[in-house]
Tab-separated table of C-alpha atoms in Angstrom:
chain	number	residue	atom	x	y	z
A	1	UNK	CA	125.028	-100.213	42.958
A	2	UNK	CA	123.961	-98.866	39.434
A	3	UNK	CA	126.879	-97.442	37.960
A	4	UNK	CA	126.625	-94.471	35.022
A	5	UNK	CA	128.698	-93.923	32.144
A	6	UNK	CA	129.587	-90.539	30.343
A	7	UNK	CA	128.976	-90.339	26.847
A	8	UNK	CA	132.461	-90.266	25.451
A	9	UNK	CA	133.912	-91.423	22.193
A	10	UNK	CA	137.301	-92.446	21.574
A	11	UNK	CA	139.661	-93.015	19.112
A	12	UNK	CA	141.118	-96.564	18.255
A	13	UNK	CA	144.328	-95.755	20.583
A	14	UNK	CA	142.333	-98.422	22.998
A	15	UNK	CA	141.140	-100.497	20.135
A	16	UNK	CA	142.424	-103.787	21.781
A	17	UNK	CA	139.823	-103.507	24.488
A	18	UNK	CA	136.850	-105.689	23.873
A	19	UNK	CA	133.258	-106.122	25.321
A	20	UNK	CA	129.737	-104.936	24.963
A	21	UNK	CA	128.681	-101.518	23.582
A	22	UNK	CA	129.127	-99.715	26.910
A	23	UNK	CA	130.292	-95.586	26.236
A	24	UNK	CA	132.417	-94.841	29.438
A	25	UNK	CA	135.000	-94.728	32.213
A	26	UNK	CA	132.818	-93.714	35.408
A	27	UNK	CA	131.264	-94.242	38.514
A	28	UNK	CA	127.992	-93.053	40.290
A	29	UNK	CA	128.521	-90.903	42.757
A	30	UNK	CA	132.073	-90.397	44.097
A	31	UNK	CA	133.447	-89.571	47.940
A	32	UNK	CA	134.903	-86.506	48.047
A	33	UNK	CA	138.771	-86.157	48.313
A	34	UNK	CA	140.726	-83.222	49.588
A	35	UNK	CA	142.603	-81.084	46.433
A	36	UNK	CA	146.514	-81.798	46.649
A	37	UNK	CA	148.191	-78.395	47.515
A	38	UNK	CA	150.213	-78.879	44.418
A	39	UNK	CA	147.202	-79.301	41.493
A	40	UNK	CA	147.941	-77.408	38.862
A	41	UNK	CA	144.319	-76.060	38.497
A	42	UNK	CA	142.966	-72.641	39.446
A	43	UNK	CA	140.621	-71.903	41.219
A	44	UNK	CA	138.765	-68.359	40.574
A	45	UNK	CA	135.893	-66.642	42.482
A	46	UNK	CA	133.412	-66.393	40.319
A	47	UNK	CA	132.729	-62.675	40.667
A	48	UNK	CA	136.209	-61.845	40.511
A	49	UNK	CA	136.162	-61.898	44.331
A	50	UNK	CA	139.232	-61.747	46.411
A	51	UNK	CA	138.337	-64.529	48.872
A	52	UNK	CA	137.243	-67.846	46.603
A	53	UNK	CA	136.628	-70.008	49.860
A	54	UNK	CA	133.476	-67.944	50.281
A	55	UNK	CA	131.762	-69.728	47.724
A	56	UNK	CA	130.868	-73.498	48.080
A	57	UNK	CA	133.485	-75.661	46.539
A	58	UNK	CA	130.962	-76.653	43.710
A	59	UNK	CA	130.705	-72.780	42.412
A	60	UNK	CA	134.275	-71.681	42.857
A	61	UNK	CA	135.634	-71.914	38.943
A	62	UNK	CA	138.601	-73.891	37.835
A	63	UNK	CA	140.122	-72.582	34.884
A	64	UNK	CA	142.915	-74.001	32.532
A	65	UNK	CA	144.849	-71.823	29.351
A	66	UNK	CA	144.647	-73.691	26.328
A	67	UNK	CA	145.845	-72.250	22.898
A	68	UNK	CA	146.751	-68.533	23.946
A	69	UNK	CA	149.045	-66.935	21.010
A	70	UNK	CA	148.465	-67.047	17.836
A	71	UNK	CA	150.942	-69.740	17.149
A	72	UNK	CA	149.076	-72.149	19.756
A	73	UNK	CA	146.019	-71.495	18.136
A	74	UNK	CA	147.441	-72.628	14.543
A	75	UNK	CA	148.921	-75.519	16.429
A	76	UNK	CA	145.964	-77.128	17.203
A	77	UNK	CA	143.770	-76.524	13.899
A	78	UNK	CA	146.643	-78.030	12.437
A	79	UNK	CA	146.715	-80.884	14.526
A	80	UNK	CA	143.388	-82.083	13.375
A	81	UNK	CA	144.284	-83.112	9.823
A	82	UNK	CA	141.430	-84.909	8.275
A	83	UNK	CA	142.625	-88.409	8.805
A	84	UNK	CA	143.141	-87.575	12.605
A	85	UNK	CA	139.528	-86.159	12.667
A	86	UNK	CA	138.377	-89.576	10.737
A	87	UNK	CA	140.142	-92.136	13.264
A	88	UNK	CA	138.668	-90.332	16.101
A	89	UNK	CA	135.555	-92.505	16.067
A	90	UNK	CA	133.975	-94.305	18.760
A	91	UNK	CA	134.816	-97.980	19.601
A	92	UNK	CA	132.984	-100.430	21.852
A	93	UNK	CA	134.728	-99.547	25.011
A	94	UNK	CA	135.525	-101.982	27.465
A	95	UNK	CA	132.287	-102.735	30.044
A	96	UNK	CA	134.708	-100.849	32.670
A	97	UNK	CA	134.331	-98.240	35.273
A	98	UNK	CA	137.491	-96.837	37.158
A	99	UNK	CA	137.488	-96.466	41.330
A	100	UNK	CA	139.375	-92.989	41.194
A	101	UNK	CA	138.403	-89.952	39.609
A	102	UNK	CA	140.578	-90.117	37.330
A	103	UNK	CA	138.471	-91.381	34.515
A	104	UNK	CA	139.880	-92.237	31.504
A	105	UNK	CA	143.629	-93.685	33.293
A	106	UNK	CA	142.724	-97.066	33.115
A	107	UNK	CA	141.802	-96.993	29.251
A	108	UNK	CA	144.528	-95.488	28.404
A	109	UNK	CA	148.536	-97.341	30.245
A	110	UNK	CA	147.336	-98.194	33.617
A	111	UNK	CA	146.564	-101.735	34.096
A	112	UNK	CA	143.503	-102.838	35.522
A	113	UNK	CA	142.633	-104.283	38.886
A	114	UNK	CA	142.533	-108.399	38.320
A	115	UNK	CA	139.089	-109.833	40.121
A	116	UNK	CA	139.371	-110.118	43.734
A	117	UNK	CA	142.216	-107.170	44.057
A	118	UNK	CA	142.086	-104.338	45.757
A	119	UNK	CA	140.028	-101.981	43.497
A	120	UNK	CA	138.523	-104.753	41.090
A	121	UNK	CA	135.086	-103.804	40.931
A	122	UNK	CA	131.877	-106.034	40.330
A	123	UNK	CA	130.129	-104.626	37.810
A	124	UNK	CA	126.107	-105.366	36.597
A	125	UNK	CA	125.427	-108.732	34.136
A	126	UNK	CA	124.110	-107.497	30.709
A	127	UNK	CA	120.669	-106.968	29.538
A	128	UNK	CA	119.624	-110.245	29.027
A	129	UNK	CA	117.965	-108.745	25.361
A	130	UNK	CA	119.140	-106.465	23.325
A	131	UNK	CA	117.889	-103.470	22.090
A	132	UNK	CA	116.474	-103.279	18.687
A	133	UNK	CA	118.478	-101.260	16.364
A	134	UNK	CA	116.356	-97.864	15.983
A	135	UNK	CA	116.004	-96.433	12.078
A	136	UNK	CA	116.928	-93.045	12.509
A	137	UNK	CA	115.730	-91.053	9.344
A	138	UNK	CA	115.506	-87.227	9.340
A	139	UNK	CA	111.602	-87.143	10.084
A	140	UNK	CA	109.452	-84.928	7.280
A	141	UNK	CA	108.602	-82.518	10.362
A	142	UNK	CA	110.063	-82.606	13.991
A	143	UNK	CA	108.127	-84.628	16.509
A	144	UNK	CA	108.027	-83.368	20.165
A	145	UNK	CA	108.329	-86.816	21.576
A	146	UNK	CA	111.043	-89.408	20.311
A	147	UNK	CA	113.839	-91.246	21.769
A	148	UNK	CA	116.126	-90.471	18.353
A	149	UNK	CA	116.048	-89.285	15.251
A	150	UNK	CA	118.432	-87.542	12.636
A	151	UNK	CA	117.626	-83.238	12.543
A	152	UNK	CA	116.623	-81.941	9.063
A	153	UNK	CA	114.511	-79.132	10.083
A	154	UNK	CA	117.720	-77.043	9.863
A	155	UNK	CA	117.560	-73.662	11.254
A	156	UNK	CA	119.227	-72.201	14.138
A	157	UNK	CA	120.509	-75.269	16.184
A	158	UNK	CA	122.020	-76.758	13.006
A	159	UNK	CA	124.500	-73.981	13.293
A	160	UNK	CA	125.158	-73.698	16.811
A	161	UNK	CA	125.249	-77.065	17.329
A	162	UNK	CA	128.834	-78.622	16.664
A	163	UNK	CA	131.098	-81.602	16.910
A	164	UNK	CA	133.928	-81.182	19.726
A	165	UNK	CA	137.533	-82.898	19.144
A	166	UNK	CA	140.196	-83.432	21.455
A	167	UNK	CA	142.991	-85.442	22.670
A	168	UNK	CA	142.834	-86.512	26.571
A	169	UNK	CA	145.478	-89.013	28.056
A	170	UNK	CA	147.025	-89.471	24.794
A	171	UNK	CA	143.832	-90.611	23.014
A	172	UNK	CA	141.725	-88.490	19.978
A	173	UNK	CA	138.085	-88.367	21.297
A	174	UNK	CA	135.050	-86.579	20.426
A	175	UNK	CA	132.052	-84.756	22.264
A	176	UNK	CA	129.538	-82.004	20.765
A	177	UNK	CA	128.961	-78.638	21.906
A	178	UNK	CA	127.020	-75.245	21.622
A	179	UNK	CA	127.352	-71.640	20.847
A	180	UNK	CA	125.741	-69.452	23.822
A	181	UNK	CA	124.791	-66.188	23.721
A	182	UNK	CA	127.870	-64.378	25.774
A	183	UNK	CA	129.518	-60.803	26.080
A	184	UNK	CA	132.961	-61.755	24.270
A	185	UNK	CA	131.019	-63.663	21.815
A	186	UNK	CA	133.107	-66.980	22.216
A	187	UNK	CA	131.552	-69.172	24.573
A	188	UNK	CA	130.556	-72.695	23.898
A	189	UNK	CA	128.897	-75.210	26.562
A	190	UNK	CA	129.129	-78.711	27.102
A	191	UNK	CA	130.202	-81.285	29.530
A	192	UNK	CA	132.996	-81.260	31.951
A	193	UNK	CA	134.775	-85.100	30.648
A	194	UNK	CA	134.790	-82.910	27.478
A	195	UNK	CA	137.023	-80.781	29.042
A	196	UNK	CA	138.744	-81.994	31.994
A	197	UNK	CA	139.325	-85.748	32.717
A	198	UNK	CA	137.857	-85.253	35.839
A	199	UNK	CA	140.498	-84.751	38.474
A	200	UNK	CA	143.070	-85.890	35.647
A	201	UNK	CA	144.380	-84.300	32.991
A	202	UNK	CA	142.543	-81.336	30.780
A	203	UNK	CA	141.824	-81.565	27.087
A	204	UNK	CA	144.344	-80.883	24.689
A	205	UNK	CA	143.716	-79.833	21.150
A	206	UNK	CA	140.423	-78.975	21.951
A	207	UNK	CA	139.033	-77.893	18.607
A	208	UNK	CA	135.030	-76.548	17.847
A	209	UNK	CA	133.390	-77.057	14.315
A	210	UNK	CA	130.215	-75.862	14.577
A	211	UNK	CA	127.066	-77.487	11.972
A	212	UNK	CA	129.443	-80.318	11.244
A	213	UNK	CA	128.456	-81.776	8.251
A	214	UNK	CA	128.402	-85.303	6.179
A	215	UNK	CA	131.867	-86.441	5.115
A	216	UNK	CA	133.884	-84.376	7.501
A	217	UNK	CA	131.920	-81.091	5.909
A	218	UNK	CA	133.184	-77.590	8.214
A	219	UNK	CA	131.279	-75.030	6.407
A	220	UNK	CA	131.978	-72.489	9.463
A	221	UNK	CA	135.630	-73.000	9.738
A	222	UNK	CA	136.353	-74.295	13.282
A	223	UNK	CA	137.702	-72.998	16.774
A	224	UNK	CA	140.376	-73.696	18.759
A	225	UNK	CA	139.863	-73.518	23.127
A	226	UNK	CA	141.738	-70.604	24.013
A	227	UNK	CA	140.406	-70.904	28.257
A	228	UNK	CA	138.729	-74.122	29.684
A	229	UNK	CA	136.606	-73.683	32.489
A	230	UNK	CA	134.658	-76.615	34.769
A	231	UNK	CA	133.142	-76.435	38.356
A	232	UNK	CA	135.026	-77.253	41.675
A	233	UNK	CA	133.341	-80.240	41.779
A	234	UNK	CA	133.918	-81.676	38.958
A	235	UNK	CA	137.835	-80.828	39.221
A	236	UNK	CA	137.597	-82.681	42.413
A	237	UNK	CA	135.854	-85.571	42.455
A	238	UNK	CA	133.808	-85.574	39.190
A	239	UNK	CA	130.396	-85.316	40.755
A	240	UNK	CA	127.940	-85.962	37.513
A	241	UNK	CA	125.902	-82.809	39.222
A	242	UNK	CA	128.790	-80.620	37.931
A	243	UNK	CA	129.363	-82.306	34.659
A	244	UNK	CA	129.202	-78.778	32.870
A	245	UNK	CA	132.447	-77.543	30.827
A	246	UNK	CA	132.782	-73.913	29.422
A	247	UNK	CA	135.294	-72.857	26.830
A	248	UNK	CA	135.932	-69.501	25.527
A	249	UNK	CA	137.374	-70.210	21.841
A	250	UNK	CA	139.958	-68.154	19.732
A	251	UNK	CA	138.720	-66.128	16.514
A	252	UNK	CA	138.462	-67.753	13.161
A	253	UNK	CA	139.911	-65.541	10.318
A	254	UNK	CA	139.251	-62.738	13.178
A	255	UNK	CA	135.701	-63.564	13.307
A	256	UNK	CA	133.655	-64.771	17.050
A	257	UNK	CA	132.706	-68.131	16.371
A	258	UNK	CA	128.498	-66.187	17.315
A	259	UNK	CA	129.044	-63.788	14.508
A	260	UNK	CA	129.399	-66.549	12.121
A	261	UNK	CA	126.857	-69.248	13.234
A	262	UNK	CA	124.623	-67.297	16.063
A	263	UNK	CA	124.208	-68.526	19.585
A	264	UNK	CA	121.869	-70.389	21.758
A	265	UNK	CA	119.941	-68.506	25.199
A	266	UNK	CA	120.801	-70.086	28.003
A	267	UNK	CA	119.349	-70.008	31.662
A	268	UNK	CA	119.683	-70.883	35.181
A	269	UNK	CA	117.950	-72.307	37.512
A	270	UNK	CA	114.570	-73.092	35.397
A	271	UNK	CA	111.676	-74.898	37.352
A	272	UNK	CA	112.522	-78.876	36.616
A	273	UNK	CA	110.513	-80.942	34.540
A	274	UNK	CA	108.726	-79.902	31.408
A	275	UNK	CA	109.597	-80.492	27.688
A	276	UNK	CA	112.563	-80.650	26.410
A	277	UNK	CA	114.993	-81.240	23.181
A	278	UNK	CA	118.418	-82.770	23.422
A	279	UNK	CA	121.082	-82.084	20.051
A	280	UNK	CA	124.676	-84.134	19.477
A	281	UNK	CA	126.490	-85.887	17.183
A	282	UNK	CA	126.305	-89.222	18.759
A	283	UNK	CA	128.862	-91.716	17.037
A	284	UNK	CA	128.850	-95.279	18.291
A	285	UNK	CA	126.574	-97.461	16.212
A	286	UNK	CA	123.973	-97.099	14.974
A	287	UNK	CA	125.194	-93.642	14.656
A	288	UNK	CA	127.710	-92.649	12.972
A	289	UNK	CA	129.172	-89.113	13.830
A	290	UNK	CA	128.222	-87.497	10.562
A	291	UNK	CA	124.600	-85.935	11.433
A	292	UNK	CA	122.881	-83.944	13.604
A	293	UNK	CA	120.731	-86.150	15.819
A	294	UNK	CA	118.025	-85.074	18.122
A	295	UNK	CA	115.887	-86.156	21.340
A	296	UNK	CA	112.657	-84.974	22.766
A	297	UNK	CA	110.314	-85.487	25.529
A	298	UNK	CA	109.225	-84.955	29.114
A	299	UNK	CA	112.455	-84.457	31.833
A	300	UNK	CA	112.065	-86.597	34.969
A	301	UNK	CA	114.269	-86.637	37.953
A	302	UNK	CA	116.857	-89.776	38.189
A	303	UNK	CA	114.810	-92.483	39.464
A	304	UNK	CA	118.085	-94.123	41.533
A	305	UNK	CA	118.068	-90.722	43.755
A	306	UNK	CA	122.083	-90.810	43.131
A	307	UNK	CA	122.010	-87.132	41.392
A	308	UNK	CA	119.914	-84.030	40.978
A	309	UNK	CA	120.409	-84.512	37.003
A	310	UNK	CA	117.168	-85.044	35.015
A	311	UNK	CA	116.542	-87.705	32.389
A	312	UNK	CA	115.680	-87.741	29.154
A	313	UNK	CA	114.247	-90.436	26.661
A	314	UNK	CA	117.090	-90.659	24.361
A	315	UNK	CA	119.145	-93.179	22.407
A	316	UNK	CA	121.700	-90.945	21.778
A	317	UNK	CA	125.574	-93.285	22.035
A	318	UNK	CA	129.293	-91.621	22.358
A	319	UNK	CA	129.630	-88.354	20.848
A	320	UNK	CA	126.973	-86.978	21.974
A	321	UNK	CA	128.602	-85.622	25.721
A	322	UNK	CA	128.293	-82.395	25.934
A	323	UNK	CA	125.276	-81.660	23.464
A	324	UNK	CA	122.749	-79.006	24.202
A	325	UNK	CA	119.388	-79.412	25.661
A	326	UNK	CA	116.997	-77.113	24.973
A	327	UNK	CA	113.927	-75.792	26.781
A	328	UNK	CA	111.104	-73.757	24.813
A	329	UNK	CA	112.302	-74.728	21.700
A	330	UNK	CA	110.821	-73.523	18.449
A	331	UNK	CA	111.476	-75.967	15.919
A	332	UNK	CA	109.859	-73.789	13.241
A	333	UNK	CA	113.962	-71.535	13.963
A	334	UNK	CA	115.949	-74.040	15.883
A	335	UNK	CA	116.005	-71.650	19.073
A	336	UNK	CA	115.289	-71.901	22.676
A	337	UNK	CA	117.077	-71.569	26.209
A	338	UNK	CA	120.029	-74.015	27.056
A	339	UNK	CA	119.217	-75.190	30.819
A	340	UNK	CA	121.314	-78.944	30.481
A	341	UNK	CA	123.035	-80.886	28.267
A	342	UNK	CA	124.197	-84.602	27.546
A	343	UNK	CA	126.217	-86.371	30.972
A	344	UNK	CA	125.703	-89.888	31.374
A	345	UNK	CA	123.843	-92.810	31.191
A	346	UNK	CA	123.176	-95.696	33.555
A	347	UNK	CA	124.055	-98.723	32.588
A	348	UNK	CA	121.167	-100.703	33.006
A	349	UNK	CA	119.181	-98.581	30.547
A	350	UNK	CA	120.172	-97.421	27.347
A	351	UNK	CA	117.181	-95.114	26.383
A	352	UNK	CA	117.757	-92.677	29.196
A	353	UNK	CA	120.051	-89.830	28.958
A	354	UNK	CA	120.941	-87.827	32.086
A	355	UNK	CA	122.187	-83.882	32.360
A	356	UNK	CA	123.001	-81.713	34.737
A	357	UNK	CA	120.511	-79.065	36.338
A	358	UNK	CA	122.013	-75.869	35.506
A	359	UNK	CA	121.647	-73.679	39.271
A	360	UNK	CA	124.153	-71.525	40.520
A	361	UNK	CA	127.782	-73.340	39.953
A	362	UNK	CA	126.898	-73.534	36.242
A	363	UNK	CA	125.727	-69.246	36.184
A	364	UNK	CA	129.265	-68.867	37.672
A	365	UNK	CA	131.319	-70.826	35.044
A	366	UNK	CA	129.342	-69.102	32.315
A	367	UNK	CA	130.035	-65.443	33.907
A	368	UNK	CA	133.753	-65.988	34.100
A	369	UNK	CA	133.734	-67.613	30.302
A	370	UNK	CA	131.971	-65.000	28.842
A	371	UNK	CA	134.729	-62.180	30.945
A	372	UNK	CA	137.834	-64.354	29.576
């Protein structure tokens, strides 16, 4: 079976694991598993509805409280001191994919399943050549077609666009994100592992700097997650259809993260196919976390018919989960509609990124986050 991998990046806390360049912790396709009556998560009706077992299990909303008070909030900006924000750069994870949906356990105390135990799993030989390393330079005008390259058109996306940090299972990781337009003015999207270890633990410390700069630059302060919200199905079982992750964020100095760097559109249930550009701050070499990088082409449904995501030519390594894609772009002011973002990748090829069609469980996680 071809396996996928989301695009995480963590911090050296699982430095001692070795192997090729692979950038995650997860299956294809999961069975489904009934919700333990005692799971801490939440799960709202999307409307506000009394009865939440109306909706399909994949649009009813699961919601966590972050950083509520004041105090909480200053907790977590505090946290990230700049040598935490440093050492949470990507390593070469271990060519590994868990059997639960729990996906980041076994990187992080549980040992692994030995070969021939119950749960080892058999997983694909590598490429037998490698990739040659791409030069991405900032291009003299954006190109509607390329697989990589660094963003130095600026405008609107360089602001909206920003690099995620947070700790889950006891390691520093980071994922990228973007402002959308919303009524409370504090909404950012990007994917669910950003947010919620599948059905494992949620982020902690989850902290927003949007148009994250060169040398650790913040030049719009940064945000800490006040609410987390992810789909049913993702709390679940992790289906990559539902890798989609809403926070609402906290004020900075009293200001909506939109007032200070604008927002992105975003929209449901688009026709699929047509062009495309994906954003992130992908940091596993040859990247290093530092610049805005960018993608752009035709979307095309997953050849392996294991998901209804859409794939993208793109190069793009950890750090770069979570990143918005964006459909009739304008490169001349860096705006268009968010309809996906950055999920996963299958193993087997490096230069296609996968993200999730945004239909009617993704409308319902953006109508609650922009009421919280």
């Amino acid at each position: 079976m071809t396996l996928s991998t989301p695009l995480l990046a963590a911090a050296p806390l699982v430095a001692g694991l070795m192997g090729p360049a692979l950038i995650g912790a997860a299956t294809g396709p999961r069975q489904a598993e009934p919700v333990p009556a005692s799971h801490p998560a939440r799960q709202l009706a999307a409307g506000g509805a009394a009865a939440p077992a109306a909706r399909p299990a994949a649009e009813r909303v699961v919601e966590h409280v972050a950083a509520q008070t004041a105090a909480e909030q200053q907790r977590v900006l505090d946290y990230w001191t700049p040598q935490r924000m440093a050492g949470a750069l990507p390593i070469n994870l271990l060519d590994l994919m868990t059997g639960g949906d729990d996906l980041l356990g076994e990187l992080t105390g549980r040992p692994l399943p030995k070969a021939g135990q119950a749960g080892a799993l058999t997983l694909p030989a590598p490429a037998a050549s490698k990739l040659p390393v791409p030069r991405h330079q900032a291009a003299a005008a954006p190109s509607a077609s390329t697989i990589g390259a660094r963003w130095g058109a600026g405008g609107a996306v360089s602001r909206t666009t920003g690099r995620v940090f947070m700790t889950l299972n006891g390691a520093d990781f980071v994922c990228s994100a973007s402002t959308v337009k919303s009524a409370n003015r504090d909404v950012v999207v990007t994917a669910g592992h950003c947010v919620k270890d599948g059905a494992g633990e949620w982020a902690q410390n989850w902290t927003f700097v949007p148009g994250y700069g060169s040398r650790g630059g913040q030049p719009y302060g940064r945000y800490a997650a006040r609410r987390m919200f992810v789909a049913g199905s993702w709390a679940r079982k992790a289906d990559d259809d539902y890798d989609i992750g809403m926070v609402a964020l906290a004020t900075s100095g009293g200001r909506h993260a939109s007032d200070v760097v604008g927002a992105q559109e975003i929209a449901f249930n688009v026709p699929r196919g047509g062009q495309a550009y994906g954003f992130g701050y992908p940091a596993d070499p040859p990247y290093r976390g530092d610049r805005l990088v960018y993608c752009a082409g035709r979307l095309r449904d997953d050849p392996y018919k294991q998901t209804r995501d859409q794939g993208l030519g793109c190069d793009m390594t950890a750090g770069s989960s979570g990143g918005p894609w964006l459909t009739g772009f304008d490169p001349a002011t860096g705006r268009g509609r968010i309809t996906s973002l950055s999920s996963f990748k299958y193993t087997d090829d490096a230069r296609t990124m996968y993200g999730p069609y945004f239909g009617a469980a993704a409308k319902a996680l953006y109508d609650t986050a922009q009421r919280a």
